[in-house]
Structures are given as C-alpha cells and as structure tokens.
Coordinates of C-alpha atoms in Angstrom, one line a residue:
X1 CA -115.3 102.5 -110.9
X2 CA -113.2 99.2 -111.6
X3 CA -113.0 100.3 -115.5
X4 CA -111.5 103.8 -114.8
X5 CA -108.9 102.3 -111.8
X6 CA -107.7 99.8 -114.6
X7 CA -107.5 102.7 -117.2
X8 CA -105.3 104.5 -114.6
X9 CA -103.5 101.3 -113.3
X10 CA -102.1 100.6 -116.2
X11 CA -101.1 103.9 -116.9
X12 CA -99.3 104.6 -113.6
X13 CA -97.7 101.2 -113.8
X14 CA -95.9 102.1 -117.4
X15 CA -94.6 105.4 -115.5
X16 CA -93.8 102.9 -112.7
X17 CA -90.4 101.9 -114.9
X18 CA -89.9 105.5 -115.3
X19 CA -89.8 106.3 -111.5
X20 CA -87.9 103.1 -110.9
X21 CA -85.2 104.3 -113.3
X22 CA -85.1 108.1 -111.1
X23 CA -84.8 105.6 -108.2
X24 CA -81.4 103.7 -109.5
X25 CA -80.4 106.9 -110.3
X26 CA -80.7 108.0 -107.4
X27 CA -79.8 105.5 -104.7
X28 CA -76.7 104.7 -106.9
X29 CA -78.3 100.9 -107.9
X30 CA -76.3 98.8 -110.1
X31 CA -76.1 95.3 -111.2
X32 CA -73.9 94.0 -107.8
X33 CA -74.6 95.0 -104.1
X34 CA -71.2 95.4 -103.7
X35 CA -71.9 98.6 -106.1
X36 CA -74.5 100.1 -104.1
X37 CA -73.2 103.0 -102.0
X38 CA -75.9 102.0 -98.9
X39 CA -76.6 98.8 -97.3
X40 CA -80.0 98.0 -97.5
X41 CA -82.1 97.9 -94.3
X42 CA -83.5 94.5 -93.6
X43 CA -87.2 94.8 -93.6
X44 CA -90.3 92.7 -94.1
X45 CA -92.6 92.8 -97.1
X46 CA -95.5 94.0 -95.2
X47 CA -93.6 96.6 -93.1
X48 CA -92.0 98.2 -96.6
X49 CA -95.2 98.4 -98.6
X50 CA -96.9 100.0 -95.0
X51 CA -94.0 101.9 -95.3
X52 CA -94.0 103.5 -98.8
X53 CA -97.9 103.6 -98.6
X54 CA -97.2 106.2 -95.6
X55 CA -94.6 108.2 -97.9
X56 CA -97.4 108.4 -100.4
X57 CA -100.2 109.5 -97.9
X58 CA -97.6 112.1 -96.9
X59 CA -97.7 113.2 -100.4
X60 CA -101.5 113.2 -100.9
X61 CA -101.2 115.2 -98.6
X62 CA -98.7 117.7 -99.5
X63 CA -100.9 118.0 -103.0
X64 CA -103.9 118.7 -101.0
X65 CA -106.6 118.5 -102.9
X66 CA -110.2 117.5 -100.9
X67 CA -112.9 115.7 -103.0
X68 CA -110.6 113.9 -105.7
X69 CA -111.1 110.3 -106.9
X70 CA -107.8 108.6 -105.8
X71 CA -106.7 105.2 -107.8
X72 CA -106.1 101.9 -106.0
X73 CA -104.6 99.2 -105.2
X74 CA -101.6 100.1 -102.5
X75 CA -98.2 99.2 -103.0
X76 CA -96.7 96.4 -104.9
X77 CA -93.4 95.3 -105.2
X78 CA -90.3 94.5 -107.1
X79 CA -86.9 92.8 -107.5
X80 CA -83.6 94.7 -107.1
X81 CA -81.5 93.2 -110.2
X82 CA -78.2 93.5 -108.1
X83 CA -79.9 90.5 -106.0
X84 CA -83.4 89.6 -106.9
X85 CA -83.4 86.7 -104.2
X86 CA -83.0 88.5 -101.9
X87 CA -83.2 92.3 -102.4
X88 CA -86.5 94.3 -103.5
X89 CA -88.0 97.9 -103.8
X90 CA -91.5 98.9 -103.3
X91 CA -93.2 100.9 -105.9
X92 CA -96.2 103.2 -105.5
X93 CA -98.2 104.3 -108.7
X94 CA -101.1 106.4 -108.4
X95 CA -103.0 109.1 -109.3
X96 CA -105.7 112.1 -108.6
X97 CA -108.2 112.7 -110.6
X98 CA -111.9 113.6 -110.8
X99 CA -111.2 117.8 -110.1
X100 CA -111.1 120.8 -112.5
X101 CA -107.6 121.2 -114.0
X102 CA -107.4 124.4 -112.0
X103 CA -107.5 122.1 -109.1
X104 CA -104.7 120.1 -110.5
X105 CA -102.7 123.1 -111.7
X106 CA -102.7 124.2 -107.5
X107 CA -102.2 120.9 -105.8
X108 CA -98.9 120.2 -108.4
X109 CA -97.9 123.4 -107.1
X110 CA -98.6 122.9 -103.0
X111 CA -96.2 119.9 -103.8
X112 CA -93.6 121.5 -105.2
X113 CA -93.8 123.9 -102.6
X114 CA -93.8 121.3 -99.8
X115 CA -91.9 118.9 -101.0
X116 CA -88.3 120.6 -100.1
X117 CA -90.0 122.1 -96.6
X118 CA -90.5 118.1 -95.7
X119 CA -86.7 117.2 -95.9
X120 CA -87.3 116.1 -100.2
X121 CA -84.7 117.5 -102.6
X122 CA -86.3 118.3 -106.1
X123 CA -83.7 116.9 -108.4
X124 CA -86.0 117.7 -111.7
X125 CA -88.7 119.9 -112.4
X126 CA -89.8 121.4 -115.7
X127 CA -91.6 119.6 -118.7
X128 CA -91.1 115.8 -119.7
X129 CA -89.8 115.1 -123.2
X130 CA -93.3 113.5 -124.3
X131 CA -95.1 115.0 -127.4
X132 CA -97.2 116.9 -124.7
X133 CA -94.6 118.5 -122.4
X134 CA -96.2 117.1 -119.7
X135 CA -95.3 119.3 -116.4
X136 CA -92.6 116.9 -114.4
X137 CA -91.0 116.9 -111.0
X138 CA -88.9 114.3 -109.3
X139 CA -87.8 114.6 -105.9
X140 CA -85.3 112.2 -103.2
X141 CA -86.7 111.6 -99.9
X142 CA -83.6 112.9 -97.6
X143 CA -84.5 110.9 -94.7
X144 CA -85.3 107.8 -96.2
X145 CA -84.4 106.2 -99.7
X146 CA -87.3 107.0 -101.4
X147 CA -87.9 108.5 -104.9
X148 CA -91.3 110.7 -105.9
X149 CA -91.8 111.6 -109.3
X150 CA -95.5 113.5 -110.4
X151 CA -96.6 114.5 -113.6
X152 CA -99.1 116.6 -114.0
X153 CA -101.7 116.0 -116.4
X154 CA -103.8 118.5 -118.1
X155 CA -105.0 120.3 -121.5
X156 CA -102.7 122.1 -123.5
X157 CA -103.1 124.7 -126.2
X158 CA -102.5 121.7 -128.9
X159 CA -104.4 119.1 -126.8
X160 CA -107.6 118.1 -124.8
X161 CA -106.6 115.8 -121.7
X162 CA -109.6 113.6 -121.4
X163 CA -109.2 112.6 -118.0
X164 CA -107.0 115.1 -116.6
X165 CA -104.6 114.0 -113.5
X166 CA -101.8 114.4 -111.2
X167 CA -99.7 110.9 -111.6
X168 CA -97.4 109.8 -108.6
X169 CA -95.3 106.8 -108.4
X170 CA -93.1 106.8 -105.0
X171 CA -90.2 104.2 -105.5
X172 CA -87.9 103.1 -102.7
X173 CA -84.2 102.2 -102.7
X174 CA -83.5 97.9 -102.2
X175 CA -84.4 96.3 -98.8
X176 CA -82.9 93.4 -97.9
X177 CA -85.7 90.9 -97.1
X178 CA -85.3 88.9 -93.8
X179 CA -83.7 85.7 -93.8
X180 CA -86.3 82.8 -95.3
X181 CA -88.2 85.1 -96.8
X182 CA -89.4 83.9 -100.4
X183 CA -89.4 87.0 -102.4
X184 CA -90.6 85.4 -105.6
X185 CA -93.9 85.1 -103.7
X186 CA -94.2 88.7 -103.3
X187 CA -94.3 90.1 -106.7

C-alpha cells in the first residue's frame, strides 16, 4: 500500500525533527564536538543504520502487537551540525497501524512497561502539547546512545483518529564516519 506508507512517511518524518531534538537533548549535542560530553564511535553508514534498525526491531518488539501493518523504508540518516562532514546520526521513523485502538492502547503500554526492564530510562511520559494531547513517551537507551520517542495515536472524546497508530522514531547520538567516507552521499 505505497499511498498509505507515504501518508505515514511523511508523517513520521515531521516527528523525525521532534525525536532528533529529544536526542541533542539528550546526548548533550551542540554546535562544536569539542561540546559534546562523548566521543563519537567511529562507525560505518551501513553498520549504524543495521544498527538502529535492530534497536527498533527490539522495540517492535517490546510493543508486541502480532498482525499490524508496519511502515517502511528502514533507516535513513542525518548530519550532526557540530561536524556535518564528518559526524551523523541515524534516525528511525515508523509506525503500527492497521489494529483496533484497543490493540494500540496495550502495546503503548507493554512498551512502557519494557522499556525501563531493557536498560531504557523514560525521561517523559504523559500527553504531548498538540491540540489532541496525544499520549507521549520518550525514553534514552542506557547502553547505547540512542533516543526512542512513541506517540500513541488514537480517538479522543473530541476527536475521531482516522488512521489510528503508535508512531516511533528511534534517533542515535553522532558517529564519527570512517576516514574517506563521503557523508554527503548518504543523506
């Protein structure tokens, strides 16, 4: 269903800014490395994208939910301001969808649940600040720099979602990209 992955691309790429902005908060990201309080593991394109697309099976997993339509494509990837030569982050955006809301409801709950009992700290959880007061959560991966933040996506008393959904972008902190490495023909 090409139409509906576009409808939900684009969606899940606009909250990609959102999750990269929980990211720099927190990995500590600023405008110079010399600001970051990590130094950013050397690692190839293809190994980090691999890499975050495992972190986001992991959480598919966590969520749970058997016989929902997941969106596509895998990973992408962008430039760390502090150095976009030669530093980037992977971003993950996608969602579930394609189950009753009651569905939704108890796979956004199995993640909150497993989120903290697979070494990820929830840093935020409650409702968003959008009109609909979306349910929100935002977790840091404590073994690795990565970010997770999920919204979950359903009716309200005041409104009718018409595609309801759980939304996940996973973001990671910078990597350094390995020496010769043309990062501008990545993105």
């Amino acid at each position: 269903m090409a139409v509906g992955k576009a409808k939900y691309r684009g969606r899940g790429l606009a909250m990609a800014a959102t999750a990269i902005a929980f990211s720099l908060a927190a990995t500590g990201c600023s405008k110079t490395v010399d600001d970051l309080d990590y130094t950013p593991t050397t690692l190839a394109v293809a190994k980090a994208k691999d890499k975050t697309g495992s972190v986001s099976s992991q959480i598919l997993n966590m969520i749970g939910i058997k016989g929902g339509k997941v969106t596509e494509p895998g990973p992408g990837v962008s430039p760390c301001d502090e150095d976009p030569e030669h530093l980037y982050r992977t971003l993950h955006p996608w969602s579930v969808y394609q189950v009753s809301e009651d569905e939704l409801k108890q796979g956004f709950q199995r993640l909150r649940e497993a989120l903290p009992k697979n070494d990820w700290k929830i840093v935020e959880y409650g409702p968003n600040k959008s009109k609909d007061k979306t349910l929100e959560m935002t977790a840091d991966y404590k073994k690795e720099r990565f970010s997770v933040n999920a919204e979950l996506h359903i009716s309200t008393a005041s409104t009718k979602e018409k595609t309801p959904l759980i939304l996940i972008n996973v973001v990671s902190a910078c990597f350094r990209a390995p020496a010769g490495t043309k990062l501008d023909q990545e993105f």
